[in-house]
Structure formats: structure tokens, C-alpha cells
Amino acid sequence: MTPESSASVILLVDDNPTNLNILVAALRDSGYKLRVAQDGESAIAQIPYAQPDLILLDVMMPGIDGFETCRRLKADPATQAIPVVFMTALTETFDKVQGFQMGAVDYITKPFEIDEVLIRIQTHLAIQNLQNQLQIQNQQLQQEIHDRQKAQEALQVFLHAVSHDLRNPVTGGLMVLQSLLGEAEKQAGSVIVPESVIHRMIQSHDRQLELINSLLETQANEVAGVCLHLRPVKLLDLVNQLTADWEALLSKNEAILHNLIPLDLPPVNADPNQLWRVYENLMMNALKHNPPGLTLTLAAEIIEVQQTPAEQNQLMMCCTVQDDGEGIPPEQSAMMFELYKRGQTARRTVGLGLGLYLCRQIITAHGGEIGVDSTPGTGSRFWFTLPLSH
């Protein structure tokens, strides 16, 4: 048994029982799996379920002959790659050129020289295997090229965003320091620094630190995945704590928050710290991309998530963060959670667009999904699902 014969299926097509018996005996002894047809129509009909690796096809048959059978096989994308070897008697007039033009890879003559038949079959199966491997490698190479191009594009966006987002606070801080230095030189080495200037410099450096931390976390999650410490979490308790911490920031942005999460919801199976960060990122995203006076609404409900036909539907918690702001254009909604994508309406804070990407990483690690429904002018509704705690 050869490597080619161990799992190879050969379809024999011949109307002569004697020829079929000879080939069946020889090929079966060599370890091939065999299918048999006595005319072209039945051969074509059984190919979808037989899935042959090679076809031995008689030229002279009742009904459609071997040439027409081969032509139909090569005209069908589903069968055109199967190698066809014609079988012809020495007494028959066989147009070799026509056979090769029809797409055959070889021909053998009757009466059969079994050793020759086996060698030719092994050769063409080996060639076919190599072609299949080359095709797979080519597809993998094309995918790698595509992935590298996408990575290069993302890197270009990343470098542009980093240069933009870090340059602004660094430049602003440098200008303040240069101004203070100029005042100090005028006043013989001493200068009074207003409290507002100190606050601006602290905020500037906080933004730089936040950006650097987000970059490090994103990279760590990409390499090792999001680390979760799962336990039952009462959603209402977590959101109540979150809204209490956010009172000052909401007041600063003249925003109103409505907590509509029901008291009687069952707990979710989640990492409370990571879930906290999802809510914070979604709420901060809403404040950042809308004018003051925004209304935020937090809600949650149990939904039934459809699984594959073989699996039962699953109950999940669907959490929503909704605002009445400017909304998001459809072309932006489709890429909101991609790496280094950001909205075009940020008003006060600039960033790499890492927040929503981190949200997707966290929710995906929990086994949930995340998305957004939005119409320009009517606000946005961000949603994500979490498994219930059992």
C-alpha cells in the first residue's frame, strides 16, 4: 500500500464487466477505495457523494462517450480538478490530442498492464496531492499577506494617532513650562504658578498616562488574552456603586443618569472589575462624543440567544447604555469596536479609540457579544450580553 492509495477513492467508469473486474481486483489489493459506474451519466451522478480522487474513464461507452463525460466534468467547477485518465483499447481509434484538450491527464490501453496502471495512478495521485498542498499553501500565503497588510495599515493609524494624541498634551505642557521659565527669568529666578495652570498640567499628564496604560493593556490582552476572575455579580449593586462614583463627573458634564436596572434580575457570571471598566468606557465614550446636557440610561433584561440547530437556546443578560446624543453614522457604527478606530466628534478628549476595543475584548472573554444601534440625531444604544450565573 502506498501513501497515495491509503485513503484515495478511484471511480471506475466502463461498460465492460470483464475490464471492471480486472481493475477492481488489482486496485482493491493495492488499498484503493473504489466506486464503479457503467456509463457517463451514472458516473457524473455519483461524484457528489463518491468524492473520487481520480477517475478511470472508458472512451467508448453507450450514451455519452468518455470525451463528452470528461468535457462535462471539466466544465463543472465542483469536478474540474479531479484528474481523469482515459482507458482505450489498442484496436480503437483514440485521438490523444482531443483527449488532452478535454482535460484528461493521461491514458492507458487495454488489455491492461496492471503494473503500468498502478504506477500511472500513483503518479497522478501524487501530483494531485502536491497541487492540493500548493493550493492550500498559496491560500495561507494570501491570507498572511492580507493579514500583514491589515497589520501595516493598523500600525500606520496607530503611529499617526500616537503622534497626535501624545503631541498635544506634551506640546501644551512644554508651552506652559516655557512661559513659566520666561517669567522666572524676568523676576530673577522666582515665579508664582497659578493653581489653574497646575491643574491643567496634571490633567495633561493624566491623559498621557491613561493613553500609555491603555496601549500596554491592549497589547497584553492581544498576547495573553483578558484575565478574568469570575463570580456571581448582582448587576444593580455594581451599577449603583458606579453611578455614585460618577456623580462629580456627570455634574461637570451637566449629564443626567437614569438607572433602570430591575432589582429582581439574577446575577451574571462576570469579573466585576472588568465589567466596571466596560460600563465606564461606554459612559465615557458617550460623554466624550456629545455636548453637555446628555441623558444616559442604563438598563438590563434577560434575553434568549439563538444557538446552532444542534444546541439549545441560551438565556443571557443583555445590558444597555443608551444616550440621547447626536448619534453615530452607519459607516462608523460598523467599525466602532475595531482597534485604533475612533469617532469623529470627540469634543474635549482625544484618544486612540482603545476604550471600545477593550470593551469588546472583555465581553468576548466572558462569552458574550457587544454592539451598537444608532441613528444620527436620535442618540445611540450600546448593548452587550453576559452569561447568567448558575
Short mmCIF file of C-alpha atoms in Angstrom, two decimals:
data_model
loop_
_atom_site.label_atom_id
_atom_site.label_comp_id
_atom_site.label_asym_id
_atom_site.label_seq_id
_atom_site.Cartn_x
_atom_site.Cartn_y
_atom_site.Cartn_z
CA MET A 1 0.00 0.00 0.00
CA THR A 2 1.36 3.42 -0.99
CA PRO A 3 0.69 6.76 0.72
CA GLU A 4 -1.45 7.72 -2.27
CA SER A 5 -3.62 4.58 -2.02
CA SER A 6 -4.23 4.62 1.74
CA ALA A 7 -7.20 6.99 1.58
CA SER A 8 -7.70 7.59 -2.15
CA VAL A 9 -11.03 6.95 -3.87
CA ILE A 10 -10.99 5.92 -7.53
CA LEU A 11 -14.07 5.97 -9.74
CA LEU A 12 -14.01 3.30 -12.48
CA VAL A 13 -16.23 4.05 -15.46
CA ASP A 14 -16.52 1.22 -18.02
CA ASP A 15 -19.42 -0.69 -19.57
CA ASN A 16 -17.35 -3.89 -19.86
CA PRO A 17 -17.74 -6.13 -16.75
CA THR A 18 -14.52 -8.01 -17.55
CA ASN A 19 -12.45 -4.82 -17.54
CA LEU A 20 -14.12 -3.68 -14.33
CA ASN A 21 -13.41 -6.98 -12.58
CA ILE A 22 -9.73 -6.85 -13.53
CA LEU A 23 -9.31 -3.27 -12.33
CA VAL A 24 -11.35 -3.75 -9.16
CA ALA A 25 -9.25 -6.76 -8.12
CA ALA A 26 -5.92 -5.04 -8.80
CA LEU A 27 -6.80 -1.69 -7.25
CA ARG A 28 -8.51 -3.15 -4.19
CA ASP A 29 -5.43 -5.28 -3.50
CA SER A 30 -3.39 -2.06 -3.65
CA GLY A 31 -5.51 -0.44 -0.95
CA TYR A 32 -7.66 1.93 -3.02
CA LYS A 33 -11.29 2.65 -2.24
CA LEU A 34 -13.38 2.03 -5.36
CA ARG A 35 -16.57 3.29 -6.94
CA VAL A 36 -17.95 1.80 -10.15
CA ALA A 37 -20.15 3.20 -12.93
CA GLN A 38 -21.06 1.65 -16.29
CA ASP A 39 -21.86 4.83 -18.21
CA GLY A 40 -21.07 8.53 -18.19
CA GLU A 41 -24.40 9.74 -16.80
CA SER A 42 -24.31 7.50 -13.73
CA ALA A 43 -20.64 8.37 -13.17
CA ILE A 44 -21.44 12.09 -13.08
CA ALA A 45 -24.46 11.46 -10.85
CA GLN A 46 -22.49 9.68 -8.11
CA ILE A 47 -19.50 12.03 -7.98
CA PRO A 48 -21.04 14.41 -5.38
CA TYR A 49 -21.24 11.67 -2.74
CA ALA A 50 -18.39 9.44 -4.00
CA GLN A 51 -15.88 12.32 -3.95
CA PRO A 52 -13.29 10.48 -6.10
CA ASP A 53 -9.64 11.49 -6.08
CA LEU A 54 -9.14 10.12 -9.62
CA ILE A 55 -11.37 8.83 -12.42
CA LEU A 56 -10.51 5.99 -14.81
CA LEU A 57 -12.81 6.69 -17.74
CA ASP A 58 -13.51 4.45 -20.74
CA VAL A 59 -13.67 6.25 -24.07
CA MET A 60 -16.21 4.09 -25.90
CA MET A 61 -19.44 3.70 -23.89
CA PRO A 62 -23.18 3.70 -24.59
CA GLY A 63 -24.92 7.01 -24.12
CA ILE A 64 -22.45 9.85 -23.74
CA ASP A 65 -18.93 8.71 -24.53
CA GLY A 66 -15.81 9.32 -22.47
CA PHE A 67 -14.95 12.56 -24.27
CA GLU A 68 -18.35 14.12 -23.51
CA THR A 69 -18.26 12.84 -19.94
CA CYS A 70 -14.84 14.41 -19.44
CA ARG A 71 -15.98 17.67 -21.03
CA ARG A 72 -18.90 17.92 -18.60
CA LEU A 73 -16.66 17.15 -15.63
CA LYS A 74 -14.17 19.85 -16.61
CA ALA A 75 -16.97 22.36 -17.22
CA ASP A 76 -18.21 22.00 -13.64
CA PRO A 77 -16.14 23.91 -11.03
CA ALA A 78 -17.00 21.25 -8.46
CA THR A 79 -15.40 18.43 -10.51
CA GLN A 80 -12.93 20.10 -12.85
CA ALA A 81 -9.94 19.50 -10.56
CA ILE A 82 -10.42 15.69 -10.43
CA PRO A 83 -7.75 14.04 -12.62
CA VAL A 84 -9.21 11.93 -15.46
CA VAL A 85 -7.29 9.04 -17.05
CA PHE A 86 -8.82 7.67 -20.26
CA MET A 87 -8.98 3.94 -20.96
CA THR A 88 -8.94 2.81 -24.60
CA ALA A 89 -8.42 -0.46 -26.48
CA LEU A 90 -5.46 -0.79 -28.83
CA THR A 91 -7.94 -1.59 -31.61
CA GLU A 92 -9.90 1.63 -31.05
CA THR A 93 -9.13 4.86 -32.80
CA PHE A 94 -8.18 7.21 -29.96
CA ASP A 95 -7.49 10.87 -30.57
CA LYS A 96 -4.86 11.63 -27.93
CA VAL A 97 -4.86 15.34 -28.71
CA GLN A 98 -8.63 15.54 -28.29
CA GLY A 99 -8.38 13.64 -25.00
CA PHE A 100 -5.82 16.05 -23.57
CA GLN A 101 -7.77 19.02 -24.90
CA MET A 102 -10.80 17.75 -22.98
CA GLY A 103 -8.74 17.93 -19.80
CA ALA A 104 -7.51 14.36 -19.31
CA VAL A 105 -4.13 13.96 -17.61
CA ASP A 106 -3.20 10.59 -19.15
CA TYR A 107 -4.49 7.46 -20.88
CA ILE A 108 -3.95 3.70 -20.55
CA THR A 109 -4.59 0.98 -23.11
CA LYS A 110 -6.42 -2.33 -22.98
CA PRO A 111 -5.54 -5.10 -22.34
CA PHE A 112 -4.20 -3.65 -19.13
CA GLU A 113 -0.64 -3.90 -17.91
CA ILE A 114 -1.55 -3.80 -14.23
CA ASP A 115 1.87 -2.65 -13.02
CA GLU A 116 1.76 0.22 -15.51
CA VAL A 117 -1.79 1.13 -14.46
CA LEU A 118 -0.79 1.22 -10.80
CA ILE A 119 2.29 3.35 -11.48
CA ARG A 120 0.30 5.85 -13.54
CA ILE A 121 -2.39 6.09 -10.88
CA GLN A 122 0.19 6.58 -8.12
CA THR A 123 1.93 9.25 -10.18
CA HIS A 124 -1.20 11.28 -10.87
CA LEU A 125 -2.47 10.98 -7.31
CA ALA A 126 0.92 12.19 -6.06
CA ILE A 127 0.78 15.12 -8.50
CA GLN A 128 -2.77 15.90 -7.38
CA ASN A 129 -1.73 15.80 -3.72
CA LEU A 130 1.12 18.18 -4.43
CA GLN A 131 -1.22 20.53 -6.30
CA ASN A 132 -3.65 20.45 -3.37
CA GLN A 133 -0.84 21.22 -0.95
CA LEU A 134 0.35 24.07 -3.15
CA GLN A 135 -3.17 25.44 -3.32
CA ILE A 136 -3.51 25.31 0.47
CA GLN A 137 -0.10 26.92 0.94
CA ASN A 138 -0.99 29.59 -1.60
CA GLN A 139 -4.24 30.35 0.23
CA GLN A 140 -2.36 30.53 3.52
CA LEU A 141 0.22 32.81 1.94
CA GLN A 142 -2.50 35.05 0.53
CA GLN A 143 -4.11 35.20 3.97
CA GLU A 144 -0.78 36.03 5.58
CA ILE A 145 -0.21 38.79 3.02
CA HIS A 146 -3.69 40.15 3.71
CA ASP A 147 -3.15 39.98 7.48
CA ARG A 148 0.20 41.74 7.19
CA GLN A 149 -1.32 44.45 5.04
CA LYS A 150 -4.07 44.96 7.61
CA ALA A 151 -1.48 45.00 10.39
CA GLN A 152 0.59 47.53 8.47
CA GLU A 153 -2.48 49.71 7.96
CA ALA A 154 -3.32 49.46 11.66
CA LEU A 155 0.26 50.32 12.55
CA GLN A 156 0.15 53.42 10.35
CA VAL A 157 -3.10 54.51 12.02
CA PHE A 158 -1.60 53.74 15.41
CA LEU A 159 1.57 55.76 14.77
CA HIS A 160 -0.47 58.68 13.48
CA ALA A 161 -2.79 58.55 16.49
CA VAL A 162 0.05 58.23 19.00
CA SER A 163 1.92 61.14 17.45
CA HIS A 164 -1.26 63.23 17.50
CA ASP A 165 -2.55 62.26 20.93
CA LEU A 166 0.75 62.45 22.77
CA ARG A 167 1.96 65.55 20.94
CA ASN A 168 -0.98 67.69 22.09
CA PRO A 169 -0.54 67.31 25.88
CA VAL A 170 3.26 67.29 25.61
CA THR A 171 3.24 70.45 23.49
CA GLY A 172 0.76 72.14 25.82
CA GLY A 173 2.81 71.27 28.89
CA LEU A 174 6.01 72.41 27.21
CA MET A 175 4.46 75.76 26.30
CA VAL A 176 3.35 76.28 29.90
CA LEU A 177 6.83 75.45 31.22
CA GLN A 178 8.49 77.75 28.67
CA SER A 179 6.13 80.55 29.68
CA LEU A 180 6.91 79.98 33.36
CA LEU A 181 10.62 79.92 32.61
CA GLY A 182 10.32 83.24 30.81
CA GLU A 183 8.52 84.76 33.78
CA ALA A 184 11.14 83.35 36.14
CA GLU A 185 13.94 84.94 34.12
CA LYS A 186 12.15 88.30 34.25
CA GLN A 187 11.69 88.05 38.00
CA ALA A 188 15.22 86.94 38.88
CA GLY A 189 14.50 83.23 39.28
CA SER A 190 11.16 83.13 41.09
CA VAL A 191 7.63 82.91 39.72
CA ILE A 192 4.16 82.31 41.15
CA VAL A 193 2.37 79.42 39.39
CA PRO A 194 -1.43 79.81 39.33
CA GLU A 195 -3.39 76.83 40.68
CA SER A 196 -5.30 76.56 37.37
CA VAL A 197 -2.02 76.05 35.50
CA ILE A 198 -1.01 73.25 37.85
CA HIS A 199 -4.40 71.57 37.35
CA ARG A 200 -4.07 71.78 33.55
CA MET A 201 -0.61 70.25 33.68
CA ILE A 202 -1.83 67.45 35.95
CA GLN A 203 -4.74 66.75 33.58
CA SER A 204 -2.36 66.77 30.63
CA HIS A 205 -0.07 64.22 32.24
CA ASP A 206 -3.05 62.14 33.37
CA ARG A 207 -4.16 61.88 29.73
CA GLN A 208 -0.67 60.78 28.71
CA LEU A 209 -0.58 58.16 31.47
CA GLU A 210 -4.07 56.92 30.57
CA LEU A 211 -3.04 56.57 26.93
CA ILE A 212 0.14 54.67 27.78
CA ASN A 213 -1.71 52.35 30.17
CA SER A 214 -4.38 51.64 27.56
CA LEU A 215 -1.74 50.81 24.98
CA LEU A 216 0.03 48.43 27.37
CA GLU A 217 -3.22 46.76 28.36
CA THR A 218 -4.38 46.35 24.78
CA GLN A 219 -1.10 44.72 23.82
CA ALA A 220 -1.18 42.44 26.87
CA ASN A 221 -4.73 41.34 26.07
CA GLU A 222 -3.78 40.66 22.45
CA VAL A 223 -0.90 38.42 23.52
CA ALA A 224 -2.26 36.61 26.58
CA GLY A 225 -5.99 37.27 26.46
CA VAL A 226 -8.15 39.04 29.04
CA CYS A 227 -7.62 37.68 32.56
CA LEU A 228 -10.98 37.11 34.27
CA HIS A 229 -11.86 36.39 37.89
CA LEU A 230 -15.43 35.21 37.50
CA ARG A 231 -18.02 35.16 40.25
CA PRO A 232 -21.76 35.87 40.61
CA VAL A 233 -22.34 39.62 40.24
CA LYS A 234 -25.56 41.49 41.02
CA LEU A 235 -25.76 43.97 38.20
CA LEU A 236 -27.78 46.55 40.13
CA ASP A 237 -25.31 46.61 43.04
CA LEU A 238 -22.37 47.16 40.69
CA VAL A 239 -24.12 49.93 38.74
CA ASN A 240 -25.24 51.68 41.94
CA GLN A 241 -21.61 51.84 43.10
CA LEU A 242 -20.53 53.03 39.67
CA THR A 243 -23.09 55.85 39.48
CA ALA A 244 -22.13 57.03 42.97
CA ASP A 245 -18.50 57.33 41.87
CA TRP A 246 -19.58 59.17 38.73
CA GLU A 247 -21.64 61.89 40.39
CA ALA A 248 -18.92 64.53 40.13
CA LEU A 249 -18.09 63.74 36.50
CA LEU A 250 -21.75 63.69 35.49
CA SER A 251 -22.29 67.03 37.21
CA LYS A 252 -19.25 68.51 35.48
CA ASN A 253 -20.69 67.47 32.09
CA GLU A 254 -24.24 68.57 33.05
CA ALA A 255 -25.33 65.00 32.34
CA ILE A 256 -28.27 63.08 33.83
CA LEU A 257 -28.12 59.34 34.50
CA HIS A 258 -31.17 57.08 34.83
CA ASN A 259 -30.58 53.65 36.36
CA LEU A 260 -33.43 51.40 35.14
CA ILE A 261 -31.86 48.06 36.01
CA PRO A 262 -34.53 45.90 37.75
CA LEU A 263 -33.94 44.82 41.32
CA ASP A 264 -35.01 41.20 40.77
CA LEU A 265 -32.57 40.26 38.00
CA PRO A 266 -30.48 37.13 38.63
CA PRO A 267 -26.71 37.57 38.98
CA VAL A 268 -24.40 37.33 35.99
CA ASN A 269 -21.23 35.26 35.82
CA ALA A 270 -18.65 38.01 35.42
CA ASP A 271 -15.48 39.67 36.60
CA PRO A 272 -16.80 42.73 38.49
CA ASN A 273 -13.68 44.82 37.87
CA GLN A 274 -13.70 44.15 34.13
CA LEU A 275 -17.45 44.72 33.95
CA TRP A 276 -16.99 48.03 35.77
CA ARG A 277 -14.50 49.06 33.10
CA VAL A 278 -16.93 48.19 30.31
CA TYR A 279 -19.57 50.48 31.81
CA GLU A 280 -17.02 53.23 32.41
CA ASN A 281 -15.71 53.08 28.84
CA LEU A 282 -19.20 53.12 27.32
CA MET A 283 -20.33 56.02 29.50
CA MET A 284 -17.13 57.98 28.94
CA ASN A 285 -17.48 57.40 25.20
CA ALA A 286 -20.97 58.93 25.32
CA LEU A 287 -19.80 61.98 27.27
CA LYS A 288 -16.76 62.47 25.07
CA HIS A 289 -18.65 62.47 21.78
CA ASN A 290 -21.65 64.59 22.76
CA PRO A 291 -22.24 68.15 24.03
CA PRO A 292 -23.06 68.87 27.70
CA GLY A 293 -26.57 68.10 28.92
CA LEU A 294 -26.59 64.45 27.86
CA THR A 295 -29.06 61.96 29.34
CA LEU A 296 -27.70 58.45 29.94
CA THR A 297 -29.96 55.47 30.62
CA LEU A 298 -28.68 52.15 31.97
CA ALA A 299 -30.95 49.11 31.63
CA ALA A 300 -30.78 45.32 31.53
CA GLU A 301 -33.05 42.38 30.71
CA ILE A 302 -32.83 38.63 30.19
CA ILE A 303 -32.97 37.56 26.55
CA GLU A 304 -32.89 34.23 24.73
CA VAL A 305 -29.89 33.89 22.45
CA GLN A 306 -30.33 31.57 19.47
CA GLN A 307 -27.65 28.90 19.19
CA THR A 308 -26.85 26.46 16.39
CA PRO A 309 -29.59 23.95 15.39
CA ALA A 310 -27.84 21.24 17.43
CA GLU A 311 -27.77 23.36 20.61
CA GLN A 312 -30.48 24.70 22.87
CA ASN A 313 -31.06 28.43 23.03
CA GLN A 314 -29.27 30.13 25.93
CA LEU A 315 -30.56 32.75 28.37
CA MET A 316 -28.23 35.75 28.59
CA MET A 317 -28.29 39.13 30.31
CA CYS A 318 -28.50 41.99 27.82
CA CYS A 319 -27.13 45.23 29.30
CA THR A 320 -27.62 48.59 27.58
CA VAL A 321 -26.08 52.05 27.85
CA GLN A 322 -28.28 54.49 25.95
CA ASP A 323 -27.90 58.21 25.33
CA ASP A 324 -29.95 60.93 23.64
CA GLY A 325 -26.97 62.50 21.92
CA GLU A 326 -26.00 63.14 18.33
CA GLY A 327 -25.92 59.51 17.24
CA ILE A 328 -23.39 57.69 15.08
CA PRO A 329 -23.33 57.45 11.27
CA PRO A 330 -23.80 53.88 9.92
CA GLU A 331 -20.31 53.78 8.41
CA GLN A 332 -18.83 54.48 11.86
CA SER A 333 -21.13 52.09 13.72
CA ALA A 334 -19.82 49.15 11.69
CA MET A 335 -16.25 49.69 12.94
CA MET A 336 -16.76 51.18 16.41
CA PHE A 337 -15.15 48.24 18.21
CA GLU A 338 -12.14 47.80 15.93
CA LEU A 339 -8.64 48.58 17.14
CA TYR A 340 -7.47 52.20 16.70
CA LYS A 341 -10.88 53.37 15.42
CA ARG A 342 -12.41 56.44 17.00
CA GLY A 343 -15.37 58.70 16.47
CA GLN A 344 -15.03 61.94 14.57
CA THR A 345 -16.97 64.11 17.04
CA ALA A 346 -14.77 63.97 20.14
CA ARG A 347 -15.11 67.39 21.75
CA ARG A 348 -12.78 67.61 24.70
CA THR A 349 -10.65 64.49 24.93
CA VAL A 350 -8.62 62.82 22.24
CA GLY A 351 -7.60 59.17 22.28
CA LEU A 352 -6.68 56.18 20.22
CA GLY A 353 -10.15 54.70 20.28
CA LEU A 354 -8.94 51.94 22.60
CA GLY A 355 -11.87 52.10 25.02
CA LEU A 356 -14.47 50.39 22.84
CA TYR A 357 -11.93 47.87 21.59
CA LEU A 358 -11.12 46.95 25.20
CA CYS A 359 -14.86 46.58 25.84
CA ARG A 360 -15.09 44.06 23.03
CA GLN A 361 -12.08 42.16 24.35
CA ILE A 362 -13.64 41.95 27.82
CA ILE A 363 -17.15 40.97 26.71
CA THR A 364 -15.83 38.39 24.23
CA ALA A 365 -13.72 36.85 27.00
CA HIS A 366 -16.92 36.50 29.05
CA GLY A 367 -18.57 34.61 26.19
CA GLY A 368 -20.85 37.49 25.25
CA GLU A 369 -21.32 39.88 22.36
CA ILE A 370 -21.26 43.67 22.09
CA GLY A 371 -22.73 46.08 19.57
CA VAL A 372 -24.37 49.44 18.97
CA ASP A 373 -27.66 50.60 17.47
CA SER A 374 -27.64 54.24 16.46
CA THR A 375 -29.29 56.74 14.16
CA PRO A 376 -27.78 60.20 13.65
CA GLY A 377 -29.82 62.78 15.51
CA THR A 378 -31.59 60.36 17.86
CA GLY A 379 -28.80 59.03 20.08
CA SER A 380 -27.06 55.69 20.49
CA ARG A 381 -27.77 52.44 22.29
CA PHE A 382 -24.72 50.35 23.16
CA TRP A 383 -25.51 46.79 24.25
CA PHE A 384 -23.61 43.77 25.47
CA THR A 385 -24.56 40.29 26.66
CA LEU A 386 -23.30 38.28 29.63
CA PRO A 387 -23.94 34.71 30.77
CA LEU A 388 -26.12 34.18 33.81
CA SER A 389 -24.63 32.70 36.95
CA HIS A 390 -25.81 29.14 37.62
#
